[in-house]
PDB file of C-alpha atoms in Angstrom:
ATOM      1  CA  UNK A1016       0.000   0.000   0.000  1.00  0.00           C
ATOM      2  CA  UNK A1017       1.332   3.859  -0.767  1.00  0.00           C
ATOM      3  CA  UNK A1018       2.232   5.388   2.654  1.00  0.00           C
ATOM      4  CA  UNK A1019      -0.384   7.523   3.550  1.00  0.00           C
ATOM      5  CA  UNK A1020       0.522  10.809   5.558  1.00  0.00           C
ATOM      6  CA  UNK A1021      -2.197  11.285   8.320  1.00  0.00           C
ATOM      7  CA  UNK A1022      -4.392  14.238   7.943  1.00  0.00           C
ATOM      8  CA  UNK A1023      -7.345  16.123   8.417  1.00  0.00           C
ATOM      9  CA  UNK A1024      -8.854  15.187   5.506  1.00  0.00           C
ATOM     10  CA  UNK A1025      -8.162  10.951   6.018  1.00  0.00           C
ATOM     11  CA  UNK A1026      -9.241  11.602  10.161  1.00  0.00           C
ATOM     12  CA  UNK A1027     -12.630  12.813   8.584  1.00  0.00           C
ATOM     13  CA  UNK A1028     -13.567  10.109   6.435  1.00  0.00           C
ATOM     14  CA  UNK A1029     -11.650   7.295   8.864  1.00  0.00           C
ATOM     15  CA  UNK A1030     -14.255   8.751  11.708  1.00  0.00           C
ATOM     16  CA  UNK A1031     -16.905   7.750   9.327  1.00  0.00           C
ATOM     17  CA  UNK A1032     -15.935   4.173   8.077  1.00  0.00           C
ATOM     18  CA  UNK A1033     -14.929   3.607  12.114  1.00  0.00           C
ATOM     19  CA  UNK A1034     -18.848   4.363  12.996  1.00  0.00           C
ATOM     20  CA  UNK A1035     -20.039   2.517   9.943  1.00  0.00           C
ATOM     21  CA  UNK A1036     -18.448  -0.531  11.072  1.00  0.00           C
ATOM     22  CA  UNK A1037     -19.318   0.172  14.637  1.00  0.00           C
ATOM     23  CA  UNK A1038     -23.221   0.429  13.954  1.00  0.00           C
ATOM     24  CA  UNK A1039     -22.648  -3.056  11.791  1.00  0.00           C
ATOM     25  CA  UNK A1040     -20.881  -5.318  14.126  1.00  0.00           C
ATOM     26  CA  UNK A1041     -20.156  -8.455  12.543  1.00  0.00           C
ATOM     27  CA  UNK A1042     -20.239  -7.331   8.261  1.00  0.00           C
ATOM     28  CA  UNK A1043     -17.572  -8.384   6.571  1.00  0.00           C
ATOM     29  CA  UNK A1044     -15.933  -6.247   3.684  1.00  0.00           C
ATOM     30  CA  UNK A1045     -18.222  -6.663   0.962  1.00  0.00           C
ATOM     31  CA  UNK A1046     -21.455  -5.802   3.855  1.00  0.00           C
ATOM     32  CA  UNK A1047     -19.775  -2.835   4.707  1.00  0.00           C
ATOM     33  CA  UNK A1048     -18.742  -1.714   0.775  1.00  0.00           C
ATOM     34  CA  UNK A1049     -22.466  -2.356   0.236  1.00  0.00           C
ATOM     35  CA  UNK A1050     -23.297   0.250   2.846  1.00  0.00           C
ATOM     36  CA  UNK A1051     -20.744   2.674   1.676  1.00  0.00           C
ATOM     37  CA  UNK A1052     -21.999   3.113  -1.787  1.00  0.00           C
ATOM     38  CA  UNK A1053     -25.790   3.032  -0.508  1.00  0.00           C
ATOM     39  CA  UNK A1054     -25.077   6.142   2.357  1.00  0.00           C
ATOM     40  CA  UNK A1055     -25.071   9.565   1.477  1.00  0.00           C
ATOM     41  CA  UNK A1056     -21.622   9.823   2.775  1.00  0.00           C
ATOM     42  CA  UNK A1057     -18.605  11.588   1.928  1.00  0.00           C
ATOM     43  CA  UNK A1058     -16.217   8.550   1.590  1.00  0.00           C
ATOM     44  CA  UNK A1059     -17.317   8.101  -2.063  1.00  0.00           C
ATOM     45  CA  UNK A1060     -14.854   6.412  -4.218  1.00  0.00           C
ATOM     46  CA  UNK A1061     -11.860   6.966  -1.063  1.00  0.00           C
ATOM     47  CA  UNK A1062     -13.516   4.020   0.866  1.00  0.00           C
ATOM     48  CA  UNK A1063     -10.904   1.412  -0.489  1.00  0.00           C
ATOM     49  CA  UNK A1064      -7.741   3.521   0.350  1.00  0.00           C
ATOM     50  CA  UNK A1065     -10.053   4.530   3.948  1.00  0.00           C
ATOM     51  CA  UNK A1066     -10.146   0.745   4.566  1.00  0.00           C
ATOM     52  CA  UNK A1067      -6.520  -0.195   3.785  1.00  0.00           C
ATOM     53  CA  UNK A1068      -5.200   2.728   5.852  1.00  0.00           C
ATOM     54  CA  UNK A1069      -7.284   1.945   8.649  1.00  0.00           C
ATOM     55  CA  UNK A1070      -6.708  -1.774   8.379  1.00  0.00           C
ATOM     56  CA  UNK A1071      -3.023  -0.759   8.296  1.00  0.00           C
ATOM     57  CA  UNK A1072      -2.477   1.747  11.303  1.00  0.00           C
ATOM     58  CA  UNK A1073      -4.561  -1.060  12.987  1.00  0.00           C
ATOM     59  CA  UNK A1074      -7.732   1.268  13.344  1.00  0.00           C
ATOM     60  CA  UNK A1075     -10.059  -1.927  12.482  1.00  0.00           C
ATOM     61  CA  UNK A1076      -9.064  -5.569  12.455  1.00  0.00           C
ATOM     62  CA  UNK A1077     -10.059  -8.576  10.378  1.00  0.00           C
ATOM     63  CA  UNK A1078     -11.315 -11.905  12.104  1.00  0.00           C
ATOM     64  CA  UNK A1079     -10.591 -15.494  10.164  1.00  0.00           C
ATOM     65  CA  UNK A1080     -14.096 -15.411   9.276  1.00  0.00           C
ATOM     66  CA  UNK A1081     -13.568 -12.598   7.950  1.00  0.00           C
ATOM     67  CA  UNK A1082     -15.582 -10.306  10.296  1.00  0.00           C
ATOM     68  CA  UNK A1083     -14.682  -6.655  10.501  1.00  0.00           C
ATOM     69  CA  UNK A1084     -14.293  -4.892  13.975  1.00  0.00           C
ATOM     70  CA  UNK A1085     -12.498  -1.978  16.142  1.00  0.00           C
ATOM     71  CA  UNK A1086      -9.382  -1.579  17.269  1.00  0.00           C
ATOM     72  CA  UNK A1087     -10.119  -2.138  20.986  1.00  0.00           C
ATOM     73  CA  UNK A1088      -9.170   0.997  22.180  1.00  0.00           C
ATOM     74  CA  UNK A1089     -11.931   2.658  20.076  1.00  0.00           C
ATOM     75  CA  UNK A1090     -14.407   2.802  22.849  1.00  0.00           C
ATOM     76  CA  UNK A1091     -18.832   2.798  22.497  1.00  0.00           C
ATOM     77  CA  UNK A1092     -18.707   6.759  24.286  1.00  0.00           C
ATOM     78  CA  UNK A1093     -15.698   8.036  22.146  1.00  0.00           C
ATOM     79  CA  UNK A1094     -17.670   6.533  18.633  1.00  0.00           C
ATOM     80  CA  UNK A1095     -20.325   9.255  18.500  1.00  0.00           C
ATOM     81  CA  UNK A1096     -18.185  11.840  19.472  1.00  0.00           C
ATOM     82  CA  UNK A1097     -15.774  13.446  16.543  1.00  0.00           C
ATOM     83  CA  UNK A1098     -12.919  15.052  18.542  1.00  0.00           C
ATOM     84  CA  UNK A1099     -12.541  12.478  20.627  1.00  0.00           C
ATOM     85  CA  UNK A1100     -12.391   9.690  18.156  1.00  0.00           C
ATOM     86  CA  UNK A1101     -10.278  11.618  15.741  1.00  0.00           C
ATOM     87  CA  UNK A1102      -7.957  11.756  18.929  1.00  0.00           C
ATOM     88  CA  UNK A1103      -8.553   8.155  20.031  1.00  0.00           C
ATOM     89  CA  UNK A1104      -7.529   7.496  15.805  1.00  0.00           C
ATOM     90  CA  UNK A1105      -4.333   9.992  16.529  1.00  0.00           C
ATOM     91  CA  UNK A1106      -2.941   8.442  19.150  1.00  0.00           C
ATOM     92  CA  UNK A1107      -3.280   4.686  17.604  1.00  0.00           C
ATOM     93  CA  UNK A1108      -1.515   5.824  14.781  1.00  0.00           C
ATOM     94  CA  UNK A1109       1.094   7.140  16.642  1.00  0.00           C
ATOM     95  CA  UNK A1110       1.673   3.251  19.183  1.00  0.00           C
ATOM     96  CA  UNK A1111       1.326   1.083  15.837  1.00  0.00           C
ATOM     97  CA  UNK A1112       3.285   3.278  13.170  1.00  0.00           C
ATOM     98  CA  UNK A1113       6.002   5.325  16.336  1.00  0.00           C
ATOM     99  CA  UNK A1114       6.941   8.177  13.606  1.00  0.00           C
ATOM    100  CA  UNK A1115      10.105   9.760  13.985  1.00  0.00           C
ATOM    101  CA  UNK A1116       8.632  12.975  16.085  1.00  0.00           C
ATOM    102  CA  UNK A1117       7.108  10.309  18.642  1.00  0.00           C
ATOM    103  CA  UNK A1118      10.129  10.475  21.091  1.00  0.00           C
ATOM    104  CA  UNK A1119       9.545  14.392  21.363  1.00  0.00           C
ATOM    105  CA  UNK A1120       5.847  13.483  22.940  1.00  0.00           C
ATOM    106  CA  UNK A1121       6.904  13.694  26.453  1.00  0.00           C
ATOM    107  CA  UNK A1122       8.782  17.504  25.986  1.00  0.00           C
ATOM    108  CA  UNK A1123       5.583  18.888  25.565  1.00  0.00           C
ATOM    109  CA  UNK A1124       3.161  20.671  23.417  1.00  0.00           C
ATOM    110  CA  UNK A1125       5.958  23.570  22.136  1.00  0.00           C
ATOM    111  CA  UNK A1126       8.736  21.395  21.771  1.00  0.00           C
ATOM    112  CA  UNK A1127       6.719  18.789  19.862  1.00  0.00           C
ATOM    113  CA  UNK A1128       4.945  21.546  17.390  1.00  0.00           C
ATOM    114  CA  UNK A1129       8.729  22.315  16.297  1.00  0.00           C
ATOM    115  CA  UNK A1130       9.737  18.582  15.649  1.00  0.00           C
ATOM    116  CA  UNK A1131       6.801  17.918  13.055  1.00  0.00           C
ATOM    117  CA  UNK A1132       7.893  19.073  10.323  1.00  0.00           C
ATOM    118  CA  UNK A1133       4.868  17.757   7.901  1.00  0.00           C
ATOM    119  CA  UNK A1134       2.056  20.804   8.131  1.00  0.00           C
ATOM    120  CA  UNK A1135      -0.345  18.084   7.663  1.00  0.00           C
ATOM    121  CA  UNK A1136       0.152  16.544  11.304  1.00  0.00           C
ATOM    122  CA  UNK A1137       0.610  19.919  12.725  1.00  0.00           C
ATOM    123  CA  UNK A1138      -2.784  20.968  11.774  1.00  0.00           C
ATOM    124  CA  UNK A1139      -4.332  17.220  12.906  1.00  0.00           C
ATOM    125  CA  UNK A1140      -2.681  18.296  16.082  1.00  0.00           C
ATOM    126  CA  UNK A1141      -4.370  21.738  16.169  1.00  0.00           C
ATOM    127  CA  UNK A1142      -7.671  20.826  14.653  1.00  0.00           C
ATOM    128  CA  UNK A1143      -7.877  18.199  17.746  1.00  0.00           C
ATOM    129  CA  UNK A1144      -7.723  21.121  19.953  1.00  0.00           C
ATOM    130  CA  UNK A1145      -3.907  19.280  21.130  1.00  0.00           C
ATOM    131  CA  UNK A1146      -2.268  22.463  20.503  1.00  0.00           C
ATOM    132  CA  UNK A1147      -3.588  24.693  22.776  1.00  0.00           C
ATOM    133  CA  UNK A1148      -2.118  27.769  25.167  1.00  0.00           C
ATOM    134  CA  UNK A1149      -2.177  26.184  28.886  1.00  0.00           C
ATOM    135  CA  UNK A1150      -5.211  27.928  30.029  1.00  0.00           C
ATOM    136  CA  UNK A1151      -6.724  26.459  27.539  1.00  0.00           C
ATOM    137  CA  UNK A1152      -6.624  22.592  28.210  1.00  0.00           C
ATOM    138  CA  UNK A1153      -9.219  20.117  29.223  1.00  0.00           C
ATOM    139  CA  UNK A1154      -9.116  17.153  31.467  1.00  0.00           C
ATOM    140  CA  UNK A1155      -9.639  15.035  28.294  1.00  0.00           C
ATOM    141  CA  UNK A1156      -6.772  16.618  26.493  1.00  0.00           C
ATOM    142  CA  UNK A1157      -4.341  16.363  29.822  1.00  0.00           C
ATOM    143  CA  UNK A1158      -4.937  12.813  30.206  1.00  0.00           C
ATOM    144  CA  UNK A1159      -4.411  12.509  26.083  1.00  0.00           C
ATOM    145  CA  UNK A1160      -1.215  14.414  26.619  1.00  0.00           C
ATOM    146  CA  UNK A1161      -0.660  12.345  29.835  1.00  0.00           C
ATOM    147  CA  UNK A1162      -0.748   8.977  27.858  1.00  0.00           C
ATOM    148  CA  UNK A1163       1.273  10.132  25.084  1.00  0.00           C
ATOM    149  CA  UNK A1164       4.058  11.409  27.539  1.00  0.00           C
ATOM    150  CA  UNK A1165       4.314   7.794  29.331  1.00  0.00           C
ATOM    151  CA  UNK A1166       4.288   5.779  26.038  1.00  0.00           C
ATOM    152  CA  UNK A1167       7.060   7.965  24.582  1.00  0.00           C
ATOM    153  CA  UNK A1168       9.079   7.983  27.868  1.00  0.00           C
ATOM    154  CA  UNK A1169       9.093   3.980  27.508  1.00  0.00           C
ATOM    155  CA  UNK A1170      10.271   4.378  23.608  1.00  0.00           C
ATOM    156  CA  UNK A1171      12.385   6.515  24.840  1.00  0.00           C
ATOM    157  CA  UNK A1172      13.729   4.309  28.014  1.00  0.00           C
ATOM    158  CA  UNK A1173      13.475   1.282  25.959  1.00  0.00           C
ATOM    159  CA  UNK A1174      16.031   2.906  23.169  1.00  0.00           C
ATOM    160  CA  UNK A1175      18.683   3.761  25.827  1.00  0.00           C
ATOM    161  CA  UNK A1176      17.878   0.220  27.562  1.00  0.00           C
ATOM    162  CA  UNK A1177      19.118  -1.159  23.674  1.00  0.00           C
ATOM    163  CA  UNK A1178      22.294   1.248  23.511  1.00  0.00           C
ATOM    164  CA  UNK A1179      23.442   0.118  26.408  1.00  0.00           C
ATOM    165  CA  UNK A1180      23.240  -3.063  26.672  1.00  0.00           C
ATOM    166  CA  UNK A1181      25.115  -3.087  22.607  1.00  0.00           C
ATOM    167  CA  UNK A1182      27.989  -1.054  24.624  1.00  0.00           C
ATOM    168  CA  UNK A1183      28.376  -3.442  27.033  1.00  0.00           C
ATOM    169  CA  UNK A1184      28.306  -6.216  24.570  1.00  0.00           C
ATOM    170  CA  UNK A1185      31.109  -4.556  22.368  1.00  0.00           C
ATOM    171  CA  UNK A1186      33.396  -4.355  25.749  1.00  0.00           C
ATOM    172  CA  UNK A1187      32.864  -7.707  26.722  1.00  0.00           C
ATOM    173  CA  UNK A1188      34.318  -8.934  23.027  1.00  0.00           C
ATOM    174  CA  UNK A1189      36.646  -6.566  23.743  1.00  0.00           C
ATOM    175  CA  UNK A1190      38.082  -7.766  26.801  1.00  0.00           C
ATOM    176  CA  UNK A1191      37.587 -11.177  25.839  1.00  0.00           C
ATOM    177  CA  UNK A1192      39.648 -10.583  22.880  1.00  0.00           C
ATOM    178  CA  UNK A1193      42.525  -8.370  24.214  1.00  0.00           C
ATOM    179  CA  UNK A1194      42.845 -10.341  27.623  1.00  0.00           C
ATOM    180  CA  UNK A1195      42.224 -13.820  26.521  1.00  0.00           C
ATOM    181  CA  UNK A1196      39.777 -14.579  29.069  1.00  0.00           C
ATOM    182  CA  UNK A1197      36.023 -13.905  30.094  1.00  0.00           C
ATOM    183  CA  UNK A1198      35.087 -10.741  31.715  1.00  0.00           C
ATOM    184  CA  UNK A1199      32.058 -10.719  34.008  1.00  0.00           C
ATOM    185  CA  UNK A1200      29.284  -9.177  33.280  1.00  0.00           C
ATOM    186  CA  UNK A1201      28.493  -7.261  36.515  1.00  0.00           C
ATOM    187  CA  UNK A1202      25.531  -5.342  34.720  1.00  0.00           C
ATOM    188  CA  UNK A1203      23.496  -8.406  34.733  1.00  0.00           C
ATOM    189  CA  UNK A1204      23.775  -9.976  37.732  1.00  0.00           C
ATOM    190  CA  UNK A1205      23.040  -6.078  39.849  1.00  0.00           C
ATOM    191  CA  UNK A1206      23.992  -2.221  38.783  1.00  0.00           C
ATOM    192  CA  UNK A1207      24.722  -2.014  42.704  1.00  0.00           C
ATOM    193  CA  UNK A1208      28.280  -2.784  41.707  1.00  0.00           C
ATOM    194  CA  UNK A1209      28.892   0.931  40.218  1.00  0.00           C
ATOM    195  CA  UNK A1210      30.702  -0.720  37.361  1.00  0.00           C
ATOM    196  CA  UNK A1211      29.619  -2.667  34.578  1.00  0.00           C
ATOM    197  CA  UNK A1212      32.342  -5.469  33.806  1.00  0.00           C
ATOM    198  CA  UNK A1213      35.001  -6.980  35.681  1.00  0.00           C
ATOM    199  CA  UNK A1214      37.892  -7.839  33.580  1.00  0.00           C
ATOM    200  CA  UNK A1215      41.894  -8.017  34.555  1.00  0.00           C
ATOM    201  CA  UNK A1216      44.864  -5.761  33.669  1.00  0.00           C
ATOM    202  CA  UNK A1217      46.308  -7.611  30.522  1.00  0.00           C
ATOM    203  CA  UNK A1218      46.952 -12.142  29.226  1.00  0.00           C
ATOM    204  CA  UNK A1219      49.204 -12.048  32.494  1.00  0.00           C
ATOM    205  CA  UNK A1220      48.607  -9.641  34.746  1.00  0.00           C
ATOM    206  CA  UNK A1221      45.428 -10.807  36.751  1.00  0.00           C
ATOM    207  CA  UNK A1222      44.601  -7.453  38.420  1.00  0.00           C
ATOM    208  CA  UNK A1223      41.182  -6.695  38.189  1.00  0.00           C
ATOM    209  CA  UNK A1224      40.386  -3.847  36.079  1.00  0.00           C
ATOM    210  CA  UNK A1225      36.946  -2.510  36.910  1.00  0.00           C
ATOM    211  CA  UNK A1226      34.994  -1.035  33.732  1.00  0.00           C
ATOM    212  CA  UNK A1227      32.363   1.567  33.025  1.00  0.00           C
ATOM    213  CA  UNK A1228      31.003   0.994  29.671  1.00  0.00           C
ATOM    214  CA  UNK A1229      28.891   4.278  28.503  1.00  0.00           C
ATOM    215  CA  UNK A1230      27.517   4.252  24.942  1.00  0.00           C
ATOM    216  CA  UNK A1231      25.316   7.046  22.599  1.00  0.00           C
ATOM    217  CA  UNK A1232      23.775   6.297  19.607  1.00  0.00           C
ATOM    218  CA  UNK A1233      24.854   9.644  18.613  1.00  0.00           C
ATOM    219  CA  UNK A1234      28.180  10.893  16.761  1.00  0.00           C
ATOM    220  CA  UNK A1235      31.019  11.391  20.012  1.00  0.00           C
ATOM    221  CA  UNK A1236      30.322  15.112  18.609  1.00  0.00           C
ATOM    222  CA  UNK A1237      27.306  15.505  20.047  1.00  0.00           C
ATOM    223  CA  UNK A1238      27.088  12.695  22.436  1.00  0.00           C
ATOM    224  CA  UNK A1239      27.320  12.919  26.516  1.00  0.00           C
ATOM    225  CA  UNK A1240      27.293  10.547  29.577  1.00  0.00           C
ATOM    226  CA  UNK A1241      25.748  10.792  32.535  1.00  0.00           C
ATOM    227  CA  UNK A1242      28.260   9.184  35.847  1.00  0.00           C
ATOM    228  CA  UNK A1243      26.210   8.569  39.351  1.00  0.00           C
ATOM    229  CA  UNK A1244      27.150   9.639  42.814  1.00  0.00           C
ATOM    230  CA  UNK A1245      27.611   5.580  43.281  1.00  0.00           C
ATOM    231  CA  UNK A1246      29.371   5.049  39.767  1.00  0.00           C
ATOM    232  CA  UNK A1247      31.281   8.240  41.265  1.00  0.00           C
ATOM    233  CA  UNK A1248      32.273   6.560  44.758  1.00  0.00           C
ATOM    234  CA  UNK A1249      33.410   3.446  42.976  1.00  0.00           C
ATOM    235  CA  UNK A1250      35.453   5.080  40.432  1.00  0.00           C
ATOM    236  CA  UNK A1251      37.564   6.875  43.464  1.00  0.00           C
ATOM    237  CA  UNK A1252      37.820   3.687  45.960  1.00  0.00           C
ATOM    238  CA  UNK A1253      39.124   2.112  42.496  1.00  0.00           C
ATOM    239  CA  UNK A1254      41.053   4.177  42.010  1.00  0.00           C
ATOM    240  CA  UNK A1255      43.588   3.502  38.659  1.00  0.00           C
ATOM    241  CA  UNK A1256      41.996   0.087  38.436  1.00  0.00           C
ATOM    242  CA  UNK A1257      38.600   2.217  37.607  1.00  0.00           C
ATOM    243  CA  UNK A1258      38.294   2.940  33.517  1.00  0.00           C
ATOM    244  CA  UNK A1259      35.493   3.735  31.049  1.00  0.00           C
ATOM    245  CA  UNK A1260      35.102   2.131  27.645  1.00  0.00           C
ATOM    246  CA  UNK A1261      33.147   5.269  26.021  1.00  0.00           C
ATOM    247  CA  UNK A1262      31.113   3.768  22.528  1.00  0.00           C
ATOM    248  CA  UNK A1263      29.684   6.083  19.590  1.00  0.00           C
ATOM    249  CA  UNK A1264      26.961   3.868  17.670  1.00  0.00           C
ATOM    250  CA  UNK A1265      25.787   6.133  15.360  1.00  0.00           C
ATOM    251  CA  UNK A1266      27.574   4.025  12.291  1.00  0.00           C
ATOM    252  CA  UNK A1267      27.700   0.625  11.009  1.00  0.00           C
ATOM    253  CA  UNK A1268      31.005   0.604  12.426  1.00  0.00           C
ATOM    254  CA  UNK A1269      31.588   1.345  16.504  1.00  0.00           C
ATOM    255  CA  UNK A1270      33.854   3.409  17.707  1.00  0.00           C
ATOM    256  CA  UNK A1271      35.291   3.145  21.215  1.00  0.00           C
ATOM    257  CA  UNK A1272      38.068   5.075  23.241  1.00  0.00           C
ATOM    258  CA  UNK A1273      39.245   3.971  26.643  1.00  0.00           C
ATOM    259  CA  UNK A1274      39.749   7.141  29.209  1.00  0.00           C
ATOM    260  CA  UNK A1275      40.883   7.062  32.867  1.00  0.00           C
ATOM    261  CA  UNK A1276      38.871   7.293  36.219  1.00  0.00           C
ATOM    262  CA  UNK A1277      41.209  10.298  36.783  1.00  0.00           C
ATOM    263  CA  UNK A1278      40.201  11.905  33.552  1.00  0.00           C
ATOM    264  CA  UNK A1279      36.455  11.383  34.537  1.00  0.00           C
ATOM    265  CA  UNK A1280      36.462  12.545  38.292  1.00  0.00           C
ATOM    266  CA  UNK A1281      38.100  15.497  37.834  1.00  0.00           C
ATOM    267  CA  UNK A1282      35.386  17.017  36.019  1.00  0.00           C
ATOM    268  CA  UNK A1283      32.672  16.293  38.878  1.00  0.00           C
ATOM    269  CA  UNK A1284      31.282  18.983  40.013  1.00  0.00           C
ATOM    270  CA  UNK A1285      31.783  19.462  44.301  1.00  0.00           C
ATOM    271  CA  UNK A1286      29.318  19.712  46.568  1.00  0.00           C
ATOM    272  CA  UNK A1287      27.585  22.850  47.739  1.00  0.00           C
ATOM    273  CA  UNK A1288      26.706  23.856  51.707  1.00  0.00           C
ATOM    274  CA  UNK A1289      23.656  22.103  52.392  1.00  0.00           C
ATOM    275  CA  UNK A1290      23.542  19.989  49.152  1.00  0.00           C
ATOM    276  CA  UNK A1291      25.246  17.438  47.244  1.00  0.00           C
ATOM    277  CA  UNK A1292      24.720  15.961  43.608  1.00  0.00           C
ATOM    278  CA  UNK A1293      23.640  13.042  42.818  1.00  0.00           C
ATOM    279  CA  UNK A1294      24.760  12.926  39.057  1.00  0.00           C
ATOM    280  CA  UNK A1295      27.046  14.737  36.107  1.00  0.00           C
ATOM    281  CA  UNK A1296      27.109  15.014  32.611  1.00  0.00           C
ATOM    282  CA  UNK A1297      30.419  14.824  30.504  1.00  0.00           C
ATOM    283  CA  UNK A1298      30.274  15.732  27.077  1.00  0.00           C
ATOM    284  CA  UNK A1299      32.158  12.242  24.757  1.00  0.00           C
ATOM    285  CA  UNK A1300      34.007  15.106  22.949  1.00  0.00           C
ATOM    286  CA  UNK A1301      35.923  16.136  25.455  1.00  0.00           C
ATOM    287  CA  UNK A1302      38.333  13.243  25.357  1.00  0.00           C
ATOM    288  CA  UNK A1303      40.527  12.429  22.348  1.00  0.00           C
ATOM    289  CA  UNK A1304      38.990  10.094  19.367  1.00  0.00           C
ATOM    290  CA  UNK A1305      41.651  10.217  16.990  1.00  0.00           C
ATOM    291  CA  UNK A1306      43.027   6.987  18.039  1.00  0.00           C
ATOM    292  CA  UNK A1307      39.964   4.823  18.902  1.00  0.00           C
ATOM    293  CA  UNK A1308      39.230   1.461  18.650  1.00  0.00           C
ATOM    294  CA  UNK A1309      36.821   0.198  15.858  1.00  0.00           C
ATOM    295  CA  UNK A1310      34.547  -2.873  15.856  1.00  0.00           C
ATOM    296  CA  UNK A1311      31.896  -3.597  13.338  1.00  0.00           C
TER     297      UNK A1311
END
């Protein structure tokens, strides 16, 4: 099927098919083409490319008997009502298809209206009223926003979840390869540790050498890691035993340069009368990539 941007125009006649099929429970395609071309309706001759989109983005589903029916979400009260199902069609879309301005859902109405960069979302998003000044808002549209914020928080978790845990994959190769033995994998067993992998100094020397693997699916450029007060503590009782593997993802072939405890804990910030941190950000391009390690 030809990719279909979501708009106005598609929301409108999608509201209609939806409540077709909802006031026929049960008809199967050719039932509910029959009712199509019989209604006075605006769908006309778009019906087939309404029905493929909607099958598609998972608005309706078919049965093996070939039964039509809603997306489950698609509630009786929201049905008769156009702003809300237009919404309740809106935010389907957006679980089922995730486009790329998804992850921005959970910064917020004015950050989001300046990551779309298709005018035909931007006005779904206004003509649903999910555009509006603070004052503005409804208890319907907070817990729409609400939802949307959660869901992309968990894209957004799940992502750094995946970048990690390819980091920490990459340095346990790594050290498998440059040692000649297995590292452990503290990461899995607890992140109470305040290091990620165990490994030892080099093939003879057996002293352990305690690693902090911190990855971005960014260029190093642009990139930055965040150290805890625990990864912190660790790093100093360590001491020169304490490194960081630092990875840049962002191409088919990783990148990875090995920096110092020292080189990390002297950029902490200190703590203030009455107040201490709990974590800091250090910016990957701070340290010196024109020597690092590459692994495809």
């Amino acid at each position: 099927m030809e990719e279909v941007t979501l708009s106005v125009g598609y929301l409108n006649y999608a509201s209609q098919f939806i409540r077709i099929i909802h006031d026929n429970p049960g008809s199967n395609l050719k039932m509910i083409e029959k009712i199509v071309s019989n209604a006075d309706i605006i769908i006309g001759k778009a019906s087939s490319k309404i029905f493929l989109m909607s099958l598609d983005i998972g608005w309706v589903i078919i049965a093996e008997d070939n039964s039509i029916s809603l997306n489950q979400n698609i509630r009786d009260d929201v049905v008769n009502d156009s702003i809300k199902l237009q919404r309740e069609l809106l935010w389907i879309y957006i679980e089922n298809k995730r486009p790329s301005w998804t992850k921005y859902l959970h910064k917020g109405v004015k950050t989001l209206s300046l990551r779309i960069t298709k005018s035909d979302i931007k006005q779904v998003f206004q003509d649903l009223r999910l555009f509006v000044e603070p004052d503005n808002t409804t208890p319907e549209i907070i817990q729409w926003w609400a939802r949307a914020t959660i869901f992309s928080r968990s894209i957004s978790n799940q992502k750094l979840l995946e970048t990690g845990n390819e980091g920490e994959f990459l340095s346990l190769n790594f050290e498998k390869e440059r040692t000649g033995i297995n590292p452990i994998h503290t990461a899995y067993y607890s992140h109470s540790y305040g290091y990620d992998i165990k490994s030892q100094k080099d093939t003879i020397d057996s002293t352990p050498l305690y690693i902090e693997v911190k990855s971005s699916a960014q260029k190093y450029e642009n990139a930055k890691f965040y150290l805890t007060r625990s990864e912190y503590e660790t790093c100093k009782e360590k001491d020169s035993r304490y490194i960081f593997h630092l990875w840049d993802l962002s191409f088919e072939i990783k990148r990875m340069i090995i920096i110092s405890g020292e080189q990390v804990l002297k950029r902490a910030p200190i703590d203030q009368e009455g107040g201490t941190w709990t974590n800091f950000s250090v910016d990957f391009s701070q340290f010196n990539w024109n020597d690092a390690y590459e692994s495809k």
